[in-house]
Amino acid sequence: MPILVITGTGTEVGKTVTTAAVAASALTAGRSVAVLKAAQTGVRPDERGDADEVARLAGAVTTAELARYPDPLAPATAARRAGREPVRPREIAEAAAKLATEHDLVLVEGAGGLLVRFDEAGGTLADAAELLRAPVLVVASPGLGTLNTTELTARELRSRKVELLGVVIGSWPDSPDLAMRCNVTDLPDVAGAPLLGALPAGAGSLTPADFRATAPGWLAPRLDGTWQAETFRESAAPGA
């Protein structure tokens, strides 16, 4: 798995912090890691972007960013408003493939959900994953509504014959409600793929040292971690 595409079921689901956790766990396992942010929106040229945040939390990763647009919008819309060229799926695939010649693992982080548009032709992160023939990791929220968005994302990937590696819960609270506890069991069913981790709420606020030390405990062995789905499911079960 030299290239892994990371998407979310929507915005603000913990995609960047999850990318950092995957990077930190891979680094702990002795792998070299590159992080590619296909298009960064909503930041000025002098501000830190998502790839910078991954590097701050995870450590010694190579970062790359293909484009940056000031408005916090979908990449295609932000590019149009800025009067700049959009990023196209083929450019994402070519950049990731080049990084893969020099690193053990390349993490390609999208913008928002799987079908957010990157260019005027409707190109998406799903198109880039198809070109790369790379598996996709889906970051989902734990609460009410996540089953629908997760299943829609999984169905789209299956329709394209793109491998869904698994699902990670991007922010698991200290006091989960009933829907969240039930979703732990239901998410793998609707996704047709395993639950591969759960990040604690506020993980991105940890010091980099603490983040790197604890990140492997949030992710399954498939992602270089030590997290066990069955143990988590038992602790999250209603009435547990």
CSV table of C-alpha atoms in Angstrom, one decimal:
chain,number,residue,atom,x,y,z
A,1,MET,CA,0.0,0.0,0.0
A,2,PRO,CA,2.4,2.7,-1.1
A,3,ILE,CA,-0.4,5.2,-1.7
A,4,LEU,CA,-3.5,5.7,0.5
A,5,VAL,CA,-6.2,8.2,-0.3
A,6,ILE,CA,-7.9,9.7,2.7
A,7,THR,CA,-11.4,11.3,2.4
A,8,GLY,CA,-14.2,12.2,4.7
A,9,THR,CA,-17.9,11.7,4.7
A,10,GLY,CA,-18.1,15.5,4.8
A,11,THR,CA,-16.3,18.5,6.3
A,12,GLU,CA,-15.1,18.8,9.8
A,13,VAL,CA,-15.1,15.1,10.5
A,14,GLY,CA,-11.4,14.9,11.6
A,15,LYS,CA,-9.8,14.1,8.3
A,16,THR,CA,-6.6,16.1,8.8
A,17,VAL,CA,-6.0,14.8,12.3
A,18,THR,CA,-6.6,11.3,11.1
A,19,THR,CA,-4.1,11.8,8.3
A,20,ALA,CA,-1.6,12.9,10.9
A,21,ALA,CA,-2.3,9.9,13.1
A,22,VAL,CA,-1.8,7.5,10.1
A,23,ALA,CA,1.4,9.3,9.3
A,24,ALA,CA,2.7,9.2,12.9
A,25,SER,CA,1.9,5.5,13.2
A,26,ALA,CA,3.7,4.8,9.9
A,27,LEU,CA,6.7,6.8,11.1
A,28,THR,CA,6.8,4.9,14.4
A,29,ALA,CA,6.8,1.7,12.3
A,30,GLY,CA,9.9,2.9,10.5
A,31,ARG,CA,8.3,3.9,7.2
A,32,SER,CA,9.1,7.1,5.3
A,33,VAL,CA,5.9,9.2,4.7
A,34,ALA,CA,4.8,11.9,2.3
A,35,VAL,CA,1.6,13.9,2.7
A,36,LEU,CA,0.0,15.4,-0.4
A,37,LYS,CA,-2.8,18.0,0.0
A,38,ALA,CA,-4.4,18.1,-3.4
A,39,ALA,CA,-6.0,21.5,-3.0
A,40,GLN,CA,-5.9,23.7,0.1
A,41,THR,CA,-8.8,26.2,0.5
A,42,GLY,CA,-9.6,28.9,3.0
A,43,VAL,CA,-6.1,30.0,3.9
A,44,ARG,CA,-3.8,32.9,2.9
A,45,PRO,CA,-0.4,32.3,1.3
A,46,ASP,CA,1.3,32.9,4.7
A,47,GLU,CA,-1.0,30.7,6.8
A,48,ARG,CA,-0.4,27.1,7.7
A,49,GLY,CA,-2.4,24.6,5.8
A,50,ASP,CA,-3.6,21.0,6.5
A,51,ALA,CA,-0.3,19.4,5.3
A,52,ASP,CA,1.6,21.7,7.7
A,53,GLU,CA,-0.7,20.6,10.5
A,54,VAL,CA,0.0,17.0,9.7
A,55,ALA,CA,3.7,17.6,9.8
A,56,ARG,CA,3.4,19.5,13.1
A,57,LEU,CA,1.6,16.6,14.8
A,58,ALA,CA,3.2,13.6,13.1
A,59,GLY,CA,6.8,14.6,12.7
A,60,ALA,CA,9.3,14.2,9.9
A,61,VAL,CA,7.0,13.8,6.8
A,62,THR,CA,7.5,15.3,3.4
A,63,THR,CA,4.6,17.7,2.6
A,64,ALA,CA,3.3,18.8,-0.8
A,65,GLU,CA,0.4,21.1,-1.8
A,66,LEU,CA,-0.7,21.4,-5.4
A,67,ALA,CA,-2.8,24.6,-5.1
A,68,ARG,CA,-4.0,27.1,-2.5
A,69,TYR,CA,-7.1,29.2,-2.8
A,70,PRO,CA,-8.2,31.9,-0.3
A,71,ASP,CA,-11.9,31.2,-0.1
A,72,PRO,CA,-13.2,28.3,2.2
A,73,LEU,CA,-15.1,26.6,-0.6
A,74,ALA,CA,-15.0,23.5,-2.7
A,75,PRO,CA,-11.7,23.6,-4.7
A,76,ALA,CA,-13.4,24.1,-8.1
A,77,THR,CA,-15.4,27.0,-6.8
A,78,ALA,CA,-12.5,28.5,-4.9
A,79,ALA,CA,-10.3,28.3,-8.0
A,80,ARG,CA,-12.9,30.0,-10.2
A,81,ARG,CA,-13.4,32.8,-7.7
A,82,ALA,CA,-9.7,33.3,-7.4
A,83,GLY,CA,-9.2,33.3,-11.2
A,84,ARG,CA,-6.7,30.5,-10.9
A,85,GLU,CA,-6.2,27.2,-12.6
A,86,PRO,CA,-7.9,24.3,-10.8
A,87,VAL,CA,-6.3,21.1,-9.7
A,88,ARG,CA,-7.3,18.1,-11.9
A,89,PRO,CA,-7.4,14.5,-10.9
A,90,ARG,CA,-4.6,13.5,-13.3
A,91,GLU,CA,-2.3,16.1,-11.6
A,92,ILE,CA,-3.1,14.7,-8.2
A,93,ALA,CA,-2.4,11.2,-9.4
A,94,GLU,CA,0.9,12.2,-11.1
A,95,ALA,CA,2.1,14.1,-8.0
A,96,ALA,CA,1.3,11.1,-5.7
A,97,ALA,CA,2.9,8.6,-8.0
A,98,LYS,CA,6.1,10.7,-8.0
A,99,LEU,CA,6.2,10.9,-4.2
A,100,ALA,CA,5.7,7.2,-4.1
A,101,THR,CA,9.0,6.6,-5.9
A,102,GLU,CA,10.8,8.2,-2.9
A,103,HIS,CA,8.7,7.2,0.1
A,104,ASP,CA,7.2,4.1,1.6
A,105,LEU,CA,3.8,5.6,2.1
A,106,VAL,CA,2.1,8.6,0.4
A,107,LEU,CA,-1.1,9.9,2.0
A,108,VAL,CA,-3.3,11.9,-0.3
A,109,GLU,CA,-5.7,14.1,1.6
A,110,GLY,CA,-8.8,15.3,-0.1
A,111,ALA,CA,-11.0,18.3,0.5
A,112,GLY,CA,-14.3,17.6,2.2
A,113,GLY,CA,-16.1,14.5,0.9
A,114,LEU,CA,-15.3,12.1,-1.9
A,115,LEU,CA,-17.2,13.8,-4.6
A,116,VAL,CA,-16.3,17.4,-3.9
A,117,ARG,CA,-15.3,18.9,-7.3
A,118,PHE,CA,-11.8,20.0,-8.0
A,119,ASP,CA,-12.2,21.3,-11.5
A,120,GLU,CA,-14.7,22.7,-14.0
A,121,ALA,CA,-15.2,19.2,-15.6
A,122,GLY,CA,-16.4,17.8,-12.3
A,123,GLY,CA,-13.2,15.9,-11.4
A,124,THR,CA,-13.1,14.5,-7.9
A,125,LEU,CA,-10.8,12.7,-5.5
A,126,ALA,CA,-12.6,9.5,-6.5
A,127,ASP,CA,-11.3,10.1,-10.0
A,128,ALA,CA,-7.7,10.5,-8.7
A,129,ALA,CA,-8.1,7.3,-6.6
A,130,GLU,CA,-9.2,5.4,-9.8
A,131,LEU,CA,-6.2,6.7,-11.7
A,132,LEU,CA,-3.9,5.7,-8.9
A,133,ARG,CA,-5.6,2.3,-8.3
A,134,ALA,CA,-5.1,3.2,-4.7
A,135,PRO,CA,-7.2,2.2,-1.7
A,136,VAL,CA,-9.3,4.8,0.1
A,137,LEU,CA,-9.7,5.4,3.9
A,138,VAL,CA,-12.9,7.0,4.9
A,139,VAL,CA,-13.0,9.2,8.0
A,140,ALA,CA,-16.5,9.4,9.5
A,141,SER,CA,-18.2,11.2,12.3
A,142,PRO,CA,-19.6,9.1,15.1
A,143,GLY,CA,-23.1,10.6,15.5
A,144,LEU,CA,-26.5,10.5,14.0
A,145,GLY,CA,-26.5,10.7,10.2
A,146,THR,CA,-23.1,9.1,9.7
A,147,LEU,CA,-24.5,5.8,8.5
A,148,ASN,CA,-26.1,7.4,5.5
A,149,THR,CA,-23.1,9.4,4.5
A,150,THR,CA,-20.8,6.5,5.0
A,151,GLU,CA,-22.9,4.1,3.0
A,152,LEU,CA,-23.2,6.7,0.1
A,153,THR,CA,-19.4,7.1,0.1
A,154,ALA,CA,-18.8,3.3,0.2
A,155,ARG,CA,-21.4,2.7,-2.7
A,156,GLU,CA,-19.7,5.3,-4.9
A,157,LEU,CA,-16.3,3.6,-4.3
A,158,ARG,CA,-17.7,0.2,-5.1
A,159,SER,CA,-19.4,1.5,-8.3
A,160,ARG,CA,-15.9,2.6,-9.4
A,161,LYS,CA,-14.2,-0.6,-8.3
A,162,VAL,CA,-12.0,1.4,-5.9
A,163,GLU,CA,-11.0,-0.5,-2.8
A,164,LEU,CA,-12.4,0.9,0.5
A,165,LEU,CA,-9.7,0.0,3.0
A,166,GLY,CA,-11.8,0.8,6.0
A,167,VAL,CA,-13.4,3.5,8.1
A,168,VAL,CA,-12.0,5.5,11.0
A,169,ILE,CA,-14.1,7.5,13.4
A,170,GLY,CA,-12.5,11.0,13.3
A,171,SER,CA,-13.5,12.2,16.8
A,172,TRP,CA,-14.8,9.9,19.5
A,173,PRO,CA,-16.2,11.8,22.6
A,174,ASP,CA,-15.6,10.9,26.2
A,175,SER,CA,-19.4,10.5,26.7
A,176,PRO,CA,-20.9,9.0,23.5
A,177,ASP,CA,-24.6,9.0,23.2
A,178,LEU,CA,-26.8,6.0,22.2
A,179,ALA,CA,-26.6,6.6,18.5
A,180,MET,CA,-22.8,6.8,18.6
A,181,ARG,CA,-22.6,3.6,20.5
A,182,CYS,CA,-24.9,1.8,18.1
A,183,ASN,CA,-23.0,3.2,15.1
A,184,VAL,CA,-19.8,1.5,16.2
A,185,THR,CA,-21.5,-1.8,15.3
A,186,ASP,CA,-23.4,-0.5,12.2
A,187,LEU,CA,-20.6,1.4,10.5
A,188,PRO,CA,-18.7,-1.6,9.2
A,189,ASP,CA,-22.0,-3.1,7.9
A,190,VAL,CA,-23.1,-0.1,5.9
A,191,ALA,CA,-19.5,0.5,4.6
A,192,GLY,CA,-18.8,-3.1,3.7
A,193,ALA,CA,-15.4,-2.6,5.2
A,194,PRO,CA,-13.8,-2.8,8.6
A,195,LEU,CA,-13.6,-0.2,11.3
A,196,LEU,CA,-9.9,0.6,11.5
A,197,GLY,CA,-9.8,3.1,14.4
A,198,ALA,CA,-11.3,5.8,16.4
A,199,LEU,CA,-9.5,9.1,17.4
A,200,PRO,CA,-10.4,10.7,20.7
A,201,ALA,CA,-12.1,14.0,20.5
A,202,GLY,CA,-9.5,16.8,20.9
A,203,ALA,CA,-6.6,14.6,19.6
A,204,GLY,CA,-5.4,17.5,17.5
A,205,SER,CA,-4.9,19.6,20.6
A,206,LEU,CA,-2.3,17.3,22.1
A,207,THR,CA,1.3,18.3,22.1
A,208,PRO,CA,3.2,16.8,19.1
A,209,ALA,CA,5.1,14.5,21.5
A,210,ASP,CA,2.0,13.1,23.1
A,211,PHE,CA,0.2,12.8,19.7
A,212,ARG,CA,3.0,10.8,18.3
A,213,ALA,CA,3.3,8.6,21.3
A,214,THR,CA,-0.4,7.7,21.5
A,215,ALA,CA,-1.5,7.8,17.8
A,216,PRO,CA,-0.7,4.0,17.2
A,217,GLY,CA,-3.2,3.2,19.9
A,218,TRP,CA,-6.0,4.8,17.9
A,219,LEU,CA,-5.5,2.8,14.7
A,220,ALA,CA,-5.7,-0.8,13.8
A,221,PRO,CA,-2.7,-2.9,12.8
A,222,ARG,CA,-3.7,-2.5,9.1
A,223,LEU,CA,-2.6,1.2,9.7
A,224,ASP,CA,0.5,0.4,11.7
A,225,GLY,CA,-1.4,0.7,15.0
A,226,THR,CA,-2.4,-1.5,18.0
A,227,TRP,CA,-6.1,-0.6,18.3
A,228,GLN,CA,-8.5,-3.5,18.4
A,229,ALA,CA,-12.0,-3.1,17.0
A,230,GLU,CA,-13.5,-5.9,19.1
A,231,THR,CA,-12.3,-4.3,22.4
A,232,PHE,CA,-13.5,-0.9,21.3
A,233,ARG,CA,-16.9,-2.3,20.2
A,234,GLU,CA,-17.3,-4.0,23.6
A,235,SER,CA,-16.5,-0.8,25.5
A,236,ALA,CA,-18.8,1.3,23.3
A,237,ALA,CA,-21.8,-1.2,23.4
A,238,PRO,CA,-25.0,0.3,24.8
A,239,GLY,CA,-25.1,-0.5,28.5
A,240,ALA,CA,-21.4,-1.2,28.7
